[in-house]
C-alpha cells in the first residue's frame, strides 16, 4: 500500500505542489485516493503473502512433518481458505460501498484544489477551459509559478452564438498576472494575431468565408475569477463517472444508458429512412404487381421522367446519408465507450472478490512447490504473476472500451486465465509434484520404449521428485503399507508405490508381510 501511495504522490504532485495547501488537505487527498488502490493492492498482497508463508513452511519441512502425522495440504490450508473467503466477501462490500464514495470525494477535492490556482487548470499540449467562454492551449508553461506561456492558442465563444468558434487568438508568448486579493486574472499576450469570422446573412457573401485579422504586439484579456476564488475546498460538485456508483445504481444506470442508446440508434435509422424519400414512393398499383428484386425491373415500373428523378434523389440521399453516418459515428462511439465502462465497473466489483480467492490458490500451492520463503524468490514470482494478471486485464479492458471485446469477457479474462493455473498448481502440490520436472519427464518418456517389467527395474530406476522422496522418507511403516495398497486412491504415482515397497523391504519386511 505504501508503494502505491508513493506512486500516487508522484502522479499528482503537479496538482498539489505550489498551491500553499495545508498538510491536512494533502493528507485528506491521499486518504480519499487510497481506497481506489485496494483493487490493485489486495490481490497482490494475497499472492505475495501466500507464497511467502507456504514457501517458508515447505522450506523448513513443516509440510513434511504435517504429512507424517496424516495432515494433508488441503487440511493445512483449511483455516486460511475460510479467512480468504471472508476477506473476499469483505472486499466485495468494500468495492460496492467505500470505493464509490471515496472516488467521488477524491474527484471533488481534486477539482476544488485545481480551482485554487487557475494556472494549474491550464495543461500544456491540450485545450483547457477557463471560465465559461475561453478555451486555451499552450505548448509550454515555465517560470517559478508557471506564469509564462509559449505558443498560445485561444478559442473564445460568442454568448449569442454558442455553437462554433468564431474568434481565435494566436500569440507567440503570454503571461498570467493578477494582484493579490483580486478576482481578475490578466492574460497578457505578445506578438500574435486575432482572427474573427464574419457572419454574413447573404449566401453569396457567406461562401467567400470572410474574416478579419488583427495583428498585435501586446494584448490583454481579463478573466473574471469570482466563481473560482469563492471555491470552498470541501464544496460539493456535480460529478459523475462509472467508479462513483454502487452496484444497484450501476444496474439502473446501465439500463438507462442502454435504452437511450437503443432509442438514439432507432431514431437515427428512422431519420435516415424518412430522409431517403422512400416513404413518398408509395404507389398502390405497384404492390399488386409481382416484380423481381433487380434494380432495372423495379425502375421499369415508373415512367422515364420518374426514373430520372428517382436516380437523382437516390444519389443525393446516399451522399447525405454517408455524411450523416460519418458525423454520427463518433457520437455513437463515445456513447458505446461510456456504456462499456459502466458495464466493466459493475463486473469489477465481483472480480475483486473472486480474484482474491483464485490468487490465494495460485500462491499457496506454488509456495509449497518452490519450497522457498522470505522476501526473495517468492516476491519475484508473485510480482511476475501479478503483472501478467494485471496487464492482461488492462489490455482486455482497453479493447472493450471501443467495442472490440465484450465488457464481460474483458473484465473476467485475466481471472479466467488464472483459474486453471490455480487448479493445476493445487493438484501438483497436493500430489507432492513439482511445477515441472524435466529430468523425470524425459526418463519416464524413454521408459515407454523399454520392455522391462516393474519387477525387473533396478534400484536406481525408481524415479522420484524431491517432494516424493521427502514424502516416502517421512512415512512410518503403517503409512507406507497404506501407500502400497491404496496409492491410486491417495493420489500417489506408481513410482511412489515402488519406493514405499523398497523402503519396507529395507526395513526387513518380506513380500507377504505387507
Coordinates of C-alpha atoms in Angstrom, one line a residue:
X1 CA 0.0 0.0 0.0
X2 CA 2.9 2.3 0.8
X3 CA 4.4 1.8 -2.6
X4 CA 1.2 2.5 -4.5
X5 CA 0.6 5.6 -2.3
X6 CA 4.0 6.9 -3.2
X7 CA 3.2 6.3 -6.9
X8 CA 0.0 8.3 -6.5
X9 CA 2.0 11.2 -5.0
X10 CA 4.3 11.3 -8.0
X11 CA 1.4 11.1 -10.4
X12 CA -0.5 14.0 -8.8
X13 CA 2.4 16.1 -7.4
X14 CA 1.8 18.7 -10.1
X15 CA -1.7 19.2 -8.7
X16 CA -0.6 19.6 -5.1
X17 CA 2.7 21.5 -5.3
X18 CA 2.9 25.3 -5.3
X19 CA -0.6 26.0 -4.0
X20 CA 0.1 26.7 -0.4
X21 CA -2.1 23.7 0.7
X22 CA -2.3 22.7 4.4
X23 CA -0.8 19.4 5.3
X24 CA -4.3 18.4 6.4
X25 CA -5.6 18.9 2.8
X26 CA -2.7 16.8 1.3
X27 CA -3.4 14.0 3.8
X28 CA -7.1 14.2 3.0
X29 CA -6.3 13.9 -0.7
X30 CA -4.2 10.7 0.0
X31 CA -6.9 9.4 2.3
X32 CA -9.6 9.7 -0.4
X33 CA -7.3 8.2 -3.1
X34 CA -6.3 5.2 -1.0
X35 CA -9.5 3.1 -1.4
X36 CA -9.2 3.2 -5.2
X37 CA -5.8 1.4 -4.8
X38 CA -7.3 -1.6 -3.0
X39 CA -8.3 -3.5 -6.2
X40 CA -4.5 -3.4 -7.1
X41 CA -3.1 -3.9 -3.6
X42 CA -5.3 -6.6 -2.1
X43 CA -4.8 -9.3 -4.8
X44 CA -1.1 -8.7 -5.0
X45 CA -0.8 -8.8 -1.2
X46 CA -2.7 -12.1 -1.0
X47 CA -0.5 -13.6 -3.7
X48 CA 2.8 -12.4 -2.0
X49 CA 1.8 -13.5 1.5
X50 CA 0.5 -16.9 0.5
X51 CA 3.7 -17.6 -1.4
X52 CA 5.9 -16.4 1.5
X53 CA 4.0 -18.3 4.2
X54 CA 3.6 -21.6 2.4
X55 CA 7.1 -21.4 0.9
X56 CA 8.5 -20.9 4.4
X57 CA 6.5 -23.9 5.6
X58 CA 7.8 -26.1 2.8
X59 CA 11.4 -24.8 3.1
X60 CA 11.5 -25.7 6.8
X61 CA 9.9 -29.2 6.2
X62 CA 6.8 -28.2 8.1
X63 CA 4.6 -29.8 5.5
X64 CA 6.7 -33.0 5.7
X65 CA 6.0 -33.1 9.4
X66 CA 2.3 -32.4 8.9
X67 CA 2.1 -35.2 6.3
X68 CA 3.9 -37.6 8.5
X69 CA 1.1 -37.2 11.0
X70 CA -1.6 -37.6 8.4
X71 CA -2.4 -33.9 7.8
X72 CA -2.9 -33.2 4.1
X73 CA -2.2 -29.9 2.3
X74 CA -5.9 -29.2 2.0
X75 CA -6.4 -29.6 5.7
X76 CA -3.4 -27.3 6.3
X77 CA -5.0 -24.7 4.0
X78 CA -8.5 -25.0 5.5
X79 CA -8.3 -22.2 8.1
X80 CA -6.7 -19.8 5.6
X81 CA -9.3 -20.7 3.0
X82 CA -12.1 -19.7 5.4
X83 CA -10.2 -16.5 6.1
X84 CA -9.8 -15.7 2.4
X85 CA -13.5 -16.4 1.7
X86 CA -14.4 -13.9 4.5
X87 CA -11.8 -11.4 3.1
X88 CA -13.2 -11.8 -0.4
X89 CA -16.8 -11.0 0.8
X90 CA -15.4 -8.0 2.7
X91 CA -13.6 -6.9 -0.4
X92 CA -16.9 -7.1 -2.4
X93 CA -18.7 -4.9 0.2
X94 CA -15.7 -2.5 0.2
X95 CA -15.8 -2.2 -3.6
X96 CA -19.5 -1.7 -3.6
X97 CA -19.8 0.9 -0.8
X98 CA -16.5 2.5 0.2
X99 CA -14.7 2.9 -3.2
X100 CA -17.6 4.8 -4.9
X101 CA -17.9 7.2 -2.0
X102 CA -14.1 7.8 -1.8
X103 CA -13.9 8.2 -5.6
X104 CA -16.5 11.0 -5.5
X105 CA -14.8 12.7 -2.6
X106 CA -11.4 12.4 -4.3
X107 CA -12.5 13.8 -7.6
X108 CA -14.4 16.5 -5.9
X109 CA -11.4 17.5 -3.8
X110 CA -9.2 17.3 -6.9
X111 CA -11.4 19.8 -8.8
X112 CA -11.5 22.2 -5.9
X113 CA -7.7 22.1 -5.5
X114 CA -7.3 22.8 -9.2
X115 CA -9.6 25.9 -9.0
X116 CA -7.4 27.4 -6.2
X117 CA -4.8 28.3 -8.8
X118 CA -6.0 29.0 -12.4
X119 CA -2.5 28.4 -13.8
X120 CA -2.8 24.8 -12.8
X121 CA -6.0 24.5 -14.8
X122 CA -4.0 25.1 -18.0
X123 CA -2.3 21.9 -19.1
X124 CA 0.5 22.1 -21.7
X125 CA -0.3 20.4 -25.0
X126 CA -4.1 20.3 -24.7
X127 CA -7.1 22.6 -24.6
X128 CA -8.2 23.7 -21.1
X129 CA -11.3 25.6 -20.3
X130 CA -11.1 28.8 -18.1
X131 CA -14.4 30.2 -17.2
X132 CA -17.4 29.6 -19.5
X133 CA -16.2 31.1 -22.8
X134 CA -12.5 30.6 -23.1
X135 CA -10.6 27.5 -24.2
X136 CA -6.8 27.9 -24.1
X137 CA -4.0 25.7 -25.4
X138 CA -0.2 26.3 -24.7
X139 CA 2.8 24.4 -25.9
X140 CA 4.8 25.0 -22.7
X141 CA 4.5 26.6 -19.3
X142 CA 7.6 27.8 -17.4
X143 CA 8.6 30.2 -14.6
X144 CA 8.5 29.8 -10.8
X145 CA 4.7 29.7 -10.8
X146 CA 4.2 28.5 -14.4
X147 CA 3.0 32.0 -15.2
X148 CA 4.8 32.3 -18.5
X149 CA 3.3 30.6 -21.6
X150 CA 4.6 29.8 -25.1
X151 CA 2.7 29.3 -28.3
X152 CA -0.8 30.3 -27.0
X153 CA -4.0 29.4 -28.9
X154 CA -7.3 30.8 -27.5
X155 CA -10.8 30.0 -28.7
X156 CA -13.4 32.3 -27.4
X157 CA -17.1 31.6 -27.5
X158 CA -19.7 34.1 -28.5
X159 CA -22.5 34.2 -25.9
X160 CA -25.1 35.0 -28.6
X161 CA -23.8 32.1 -30.8
X162 CA -22.7 29.3 -28.5
X163 CA -22.2 26.8 -31.3
X164 CA -18.9 27.3 -33.1
X165 CA -15.5 29.0 -32.6
X166 CA -15.8 32.4 -34.4
X167 CA -12.9 34.1 -32.5
X168 CA -9.4 32.6 -32.4
X169 CA -6.4 34.3 -31.0
X170 CA -2.8 33.0 -31.6
X171 CA 0.2 34.5 -29.8
X172 CA 3.9 33.6 -29.6
X173 CA 4.0 34.0 -25.8
X174 CA 1.9 35.0 -22.9
X175 CA 1.9 35.7 -19.2
X176 CA -0.7 35.2 -16.4
X177 CA -0.7 38.1 -14.0
X178 CA -3.0 39.1 -11.1
X179 CA -2.8 41.2 -8.0
X180 CA -3.2 39.6 -4.6
X181 CA -6.8 39.6 -3.5
X182 CA -8.1 40.5 -7.0
X183 CA -10.8 38.5 -8.7
X184 CA -9.5 39.3 -12.1
X185 CA -6.8 37.3 -13.9
X186 CA -4.9 39.2 -16.7
X187 CA -3.7 37.1 -19.6
X188 CA -1.1 39.3 -21.4
X189 CA -0.4 38.1 -24.9
X190 CA 2.5 39.2 -27.0
X191 CA 3.2 39.1 -30.8
X192 CA 0.2 37.5 -32.2
X193 CA -2.9 37.7 -34.4
X194 CA -6.6 37.8 -33.6
X195 CA -8.9 36.1 -36.2
X196 CA -12.6 36.8 -36.1
X197 CA -15.0 35.1 -38.5
X198 CA -17.6 37.5 -40.0
X199 CA -21.1 36.1 -40.2
X200 CA -22.9 37.2 -43.4
X201 CA -26.5 36.7 -44.0
X202 CA -26.1 36.9 -47.7
X203 CA -25.4 33.3 -49.0
X204 CA -23.2 34.6 -51.8
X205 CA -21.0 36.6 -49.4
X206 CA -21.0 33.8 -46.9
X207 CA -19.4 31.4 -49.5
X208 CA -16.4 33.7 -49.5
X209 CA -15.8 32.9 -45.8
X210 CA -14.9 36.4 -44.8
X211 CA -12.9 37.1 -41.6
X212 CA -11.0 39.9 -40.0
X213 CA -7.3 39.6 -38.9
X214 CA -5.7 41.9 -36.4
X215 CA -2.0 41.9 -35.5
X216 CA -0.9 43.0 -32.0
X217 CA 2.3 43.3 -30.1
X218 CA 0.6 43.2 -26.7
X219 CA -2.9 42.3 -26.0
X220 CA -4.5 41.8 -22.5
X221 CA -7.5 39.6 -21.8
X222 CA -9.1 40.0 -18.4
X223 CA -10.8 36.8 -17.0
X224 CA -13.3 37.1 -14.1
X225 CA -12.2 34.6 -11.3
X226 CA -15.0 35.4 -8.9
X227 CA -16.5 31.9 -9.2
X228 CA -13.1 30.3 -8.8
X229 CA -11.8 32.3 -5.9
X230 CA -15.0 31.7 -4.0
X231 CA -14.4 28.0 -4.2
X232 CA -14.6 26.1 -0.9
X233 CA -12.1 23.2 -0.7
X234 CA -14.9 21.0 0.6
X235 CA -17.6 22.2 -1.7
X236 CA -19.7 19.6 -3.4
X237 CA -19.6 19.5 -7.2
X238 CA -21.9 17.7 -9.7
X239 CA -19.5 14.9 -10.6
X240 CA -20.3 11.5 -12.1
X241 CA -18.4 8.7 -13.6
X242 CA -18.7 4.9 -13.5
X243 CA -16.5 4.5 -10.4
X244 CA -18.8 6.6 -8.3
X245 CA -21.8 4.2 -8.4
X246 CA -22.8 1.3 -6.3
X247 CA -23.9 -2.0 -7.8
X248 CA -27.6 -1.2 -7.6
X249 CA -27.0 2.2 -9.1
X250 CA -24.9 0.8 -11.9
X251 CA -27.6 -1.6 -12.9
X252 CA -30.1 1.2 -13.2
X253 CA -27.6 3.5 -15.0
X254 CA -26.7 0.7 -17.5
X255 CA -30.3 0.1 -18.2
X256 CA -30.9 3.8 -18.7
X257 CA -27.8 4.2 -21.0
X258 CA -28.6 1.1 -23.0
X259 CA -32.2 2.2 -23.5
X260 CA -31.2 5.7 -24.5
X261 CA -28.5 4.3 -26.8
X262 CA -31.0 1.9 -28.5
X263 CA -33.5 4.8 -28.9
X264 CA -30.9 7.0 -30.5
X265 CA -29.9 4.3 -33.0
X266 CA -33.6 3.7 -33.8
X267 CA -34.3 7.4 -34.2
X268 CA -31.3 7.8 -36.4
X269 CA -32.3 4.8 -38.6
X270 CA -35.8 6.2 -38.9
X271 CA -34.5 9.7 -39.7
X272 CA -32.3 8.2 -42.5
X273 CA -35.2 6.3 -43.8
X274 CA -37.5 9.3 -44.0
X275 CA -34.8 11.5 -45.4
X276 CA -34.2 8.9 -48.2
X277 CA -37.7 9.7 -49.5
X278 CA -38.7 6.0 -49.8
X279 CA -41.9 6.6 -47.9
X280 CA -43.0 9.1 -50.6
X281 CA -42.8 6.5 -53.3
X282 CA -45.9 4.6 -52.2
X283 CA -48.0 3.6 -55.2
X284 CA -50.9 1.1 -54.6
X285 CA -50.6 -0.1 -58.2
X286 CA -47.0 -1.3 -57.7
X287 CA -48.0 -3.5 -54.7
X288 CA -50.3 -5.6 -56.9
X289 CA -47.5 -6.4 -59.4
X290 CA -45.1 -9.2 -58.9
X291 CA -41.6 -8.0 -59.7
X292 CA -38.1 -9.4 -59.3
X293 CA -35.5 -7.9 -56.9
X294 CA -33.3 -6.5 -59.6
X295 CA -33.0 -2.7 -59.8
X296 CA -33.7 -2.5 -63.6
X297 CA -37.0 -4.3 -63.3
X298 CA -38.0 -2.1 -60.4
X299 CA -37.2 1.1 -62.3
X300 CA -39.1 -0.1 -65.3
X301 CA -42.3 0.2 -63.3
X302 CA -42.0 4.0 -63.4
X303 CA -42.1 6.4 -66.2
X304 CA -38.8 7.7 -67.8
X305 CA -39.1 11.1 -66.1
X306 CA -39.9 9.5 -62.7
X307 CA -36.9 7.2 -63.2
X308 CA -34.5 10.2 -63.6
X309 CA -36.0 11.8 -60.6
X310 CA -35.6 8.6 -58.6
X311 CA -32.0 8.2 -59.6
X312 CA -31.1 11.8 -58.8
X313 CA -32.9 11.7 -55.5
X314 CA -31.2 8.4 -54.6
X315 CA -27.8 9.8 -55.4
X316 CA -28.3 12.9 -53.3
X317 CA -29.8 10.8 -50.4
X318 CA -26.8 8.4 -50.5
X319 CA -24.4 11.3 -50.3
X320 CA -26.3 12.9 -47.5
X321 CA -26.7 9.7 -45.6
X322 CA -23.0 8.9 -45.8
X323 CA -22.2 12.4 -44.4
X324 CA -24.8 11.9 -41.6
X325 CA -23.4 8.4 -40.7
X326 CA -19.8 9.7 -40.5
X327 CA -20.9 12.5 -38.3
X328 CA -22.9 10.2 -36.0
X329 CA -20.2 7.5 -35.9
X330 CA -18.0 9.5 -33.5
X331 CA -21.1 10.3 -31.3
X332 CA -22.1 6.7 -31.1
X333 CA -18.5 5.7 -30.4
X334 CA -18.5 8.0 -27.3
X335 CA -21.8 6.5 -26.1
X336 CA -20.6 3.0 -26.7
X337 CA -17.4 3.6 -24.7
X338 CA -19.4 5.1 -21.8
X339 CA -21.8 2.2 -21.7
X340 CA -18.9 -0.3 -21.8
X341 CA -17.1 1.5 -19.0
X342 CA -20.3 1.2 -16.8
X343 CA -20.6 -2.5 -17.5
X344 CA -17.0 -3.1 -16.7
X345 CA -17.3 -1.2 -13.4
X346 CA -20.2 -3.4 -12.5
X347 CA -18.2 -6.6 -13.1
X348 CA -15.1 -5.2 -11.4
X349 CA -16.9 -5.4 -8.0
X350 CA -17.3 -9.2 -8.4
X351 CA -13.9 -9.7 -10.0
X352 CA -12.1 -8.2 -7.0
X353 CA -13.7 -10.8 -4.6
X354 CA -13.1 -13.8 -7.0
X355 CA -9.5 -12.7 -7.8
X356 CA -8.6 -12.8 -4.1
X357 CA -9.7 -16.4 -3.9
X358 CA -8.1 -17.6 -7.1
X359 CA -4.7 -15.8 -6.4
X360 CA -4.6 -17.4 -3.0
X361 CA -4.9 -20.8 -4.6
X362 CA -2.1 -19.8 -7.0
X363 CA 0.2 -18.5 -4.4
X364 CA -0.2 -21.1 -1.6
X365 CA 0.4 -24.3 -3.7
X366 CA 3.2 -22.5 -5.6
X367 CA 4.9 -21.6 -2.4
X368 CA 4.6 -25.3 -1.2
X369 CA 6.1 -26.4 -4.5
X370 CA 9.1 -24.0 -4.9
X371 CA 10.0 -24.6 -1.2
X372 CA 11.3 -21.1 -0.7
X373 CA 10.1 -18.5 1.8
X374 CA 11.1 -14.9 2.7
X375 CA 11.2 -11.8 0.5
X376 CA 13.5 -13.1 -2.2
X377 CA 12.2 -15.6 -4.8
X378 CA 8.6 -15.5 -3.7
X379 CA 8.4 -11.8 -4.2
X380 CA 9.9 -12.0 -7.7
X381 CA 7.5 -14.9 -8.7
X382 CA 4.5 -13.1 -7.2
X383 CA 5.2 -9.8 -9.0
X384 CA 5.7 -11.6 -12.3
X385 CA 2.4 -13.5 -11.9
X386 CA 0.6 -10.3 -10.8
X387 CA 2.0 -8.2 -13.6
X388 CA 0.8 -10.9 -16.1
X389 CA -2.6 -10.9 -14.5
X390 CA -2.8 -7.1 -14.4
X391 CA -1.5 -6.4 -17.9
X392 CA -3.9 -9.0 -19.4
X393 CA -6.8 -7.1 -17.6
X394 CA -5.6 -3.7 -18.8
X395 CA -5.2 -4.8 -22.5
X396 CA -8.6 -6.5 -22.4
X397 CA -10.4 -3.5 -20.9
X398 CA -8.8 -1.2 -23.4
X399 CA -10.1 -3.4 -26.1
X400 CA -13.6 -3.5 -24.5
X401 CA -13.9 0.3 -24.4
X402 CA -14.0 0.6 -28.2
X403 CA -16.2 -2.5 -28.5
X404 CA -13.6 -4.9 -29.7
X405 CA -14.3 -7.2 -26.8
X406 CA -17.5 -7.7 -24.8
X407 CA -17.2 -5.9 -21.4
X408 CA -18.0 -9.2 -19.5
X409 CA -15.2 -11.1 -21.3
X410 CA -12.7 -8.3 -20.9
X411 CA -13.4 -7.9 -17.2
X412 CA -13.2 -11.6 -16.4
X413 CA -10.4 -12.6 -18.8
X414 CA -7.4 -12.3 -16.5
X415 CA -9.3 -14.1 -13.7
X416 CA -10.4 -16.8 -16.0
X417 CA -6.8 -17.4 -17.2
X418 CA -5.6 -17.7 -13.6
X419 CA -8.4 -20.2 -12.6
X420 CA -7.0 -23.2 -14.4
X421 CA -3.5 -22.3 -13.2
X422 CA -4.7 -22.3 -9.6
X423 CA -6.4 -25.7 -10.1
X424 CA -3.3 -27.2 -11.7
X425 CA -0.9 -25.9 -9.0
X426 CA -3.2 -27.1 -6.2
X427 CA -3.3 -30.6 -7.8
X428 CA 0.5 -30.6 -8.2
X429 CA 1.1 -29.5 -4.7
X430 CA -1.4 -32.0 -3.3
X431 CA 0.2 -34.9 -5.0
X432 CA 3.7 -33.8 -4.0
X433 CA 4.8 -33.0 -7.5
X434 CA 6.9 -30.1 -8.7
X435 CA 5.8 -27.5 -11.3
X436 CA 7.6 -29.4 -14.0
X437 CA 10.5 -31.9 -13.6
X438 CA 12.2 -32.2 -17.0
X439 CA 14.5 -35.0 -16.0
X440 CA 11.8 -37.2 -14.6
X441 CA 9.5 -36.4 -17.5
X442 CA 12.2 -37.4 -20.1
X443 CA 13.2 -40.5 -18.1
X444 CA 9.6 -41.7 -17.8
X445 CA 9.0 -41.0 -21.5
X446 CA 12.0 -43.1 -22.5
X447 CA 10.7 -46.0 -20.3
X448 CA 7.8 -46.4 -22.6
X449 CA 10.1 -47.8 -25.3
X450 CA 11.6 -50.3 -22.9
X451 CA 10.2 -53.8 -22.4
X452 CA 11.3 -54.4 -18.8
X453 CA 8.6 -55.2 -16.3
X454 CA 8.3 -53.3 -13.0
X455 CA 9.9 -56.1 -11.1
X456 CA 12.9 -56.1 -13.5
X457 CA 13.7 -52.4 -12.8
X458 CA 16.9 -52.0 -10.9
X459 CA 17.0 -49.9 -7.7
X460 CA 18.2 -46.7 -9.4
X461 CA 15.3 -46.8 -11.9
X462 CA 12.7 -45.7 -9.4
X463 CA 12.4 -42.1 -10.5
X464 CA 11.1 -39.7 -7.8
X465 CA 10.8 -36.0 -7.5
X466 CA 12.3 -34.3 -4.4
X467 CA 8.8 -33.9 -2.9
X468 CA 8.1 -37.6 -3.5
X469 CA 11.4 -38.6 -1.9
X470 CA 10.6 -36.5 1.2
X471 CA 7.1 -38.0 1.3
X472 CA 8.4 -41.6 1.5
X473 CA 11.1 -40.8 4.0
X474 CA 8.6 -39.1 6.3
X475 CA 6.2 -42.0 6.5
X476 CA 6.1 -44.7 9.2
X477 CA 5.6 -48.4 8.5
X478 CA 1.8 -48.4 8.6
X479 CA 1.6 -45.4 6.3
X480 CA 4.0 -47.0 3.8
X481 CA 1.8 -50.1 3.8
X482 CA -1.3 -47.9 3.2
X483 CA 0.5 -46.3 0.2
X484 CA 1.3 -49.7 -1.3
X485 CA -2.3 -50.9 -1.2
X486 CA -4.1 -47.5 -1.8
X487 CA -1.7 -45.4 -3.8
X488 CA -4.3 -44.6 -6.5
X489 CA -6.9 -43.6 -4.0
X490 CA -4.5 -41.4 -2.2
X491 CA -3.4 -39.8 -5.4
X492 CA 0.2 -41.1 -5.4
X493 CA 2.1 -42.2 -8.5
X494 CA 3.3 -45.7 -9.3
X495 CA 6.8 -44.7 -8.6
X496 CA 5.9 -43.7 -5.0
X497 CA 4.3 -47.1 -4.5
X498 CA 7.6 -48.8 -5.7
X499 CA 9.6 -46.5 -3.4
X500 CA 7.3 -47.5 -0.5
X501 CA 7.8 -51.2 -1.3
X502 CA 11.6 -50.7 -1.4
X503 CA 11.5 -48.8 1.9
X504 CA 9.6 -51.6 3.6
X505 CA 12.0 -54.2 2.3
X506 CA 14.9 -52.2 3.6
X507 CA 13.3 -52.3 7.0
X508 CA 13.2 -56.1 6.9
X509 CA 9.7 -56.8 5.6
X510 CA 9.1 -59.5 3.1
X511 CA 6.7 -59.5 0.2
X512 CA 3.9 -61.4 2.0
X513 CA 4.1 -59.2 5.1
X514 CA 2.8 -56.0 3.5

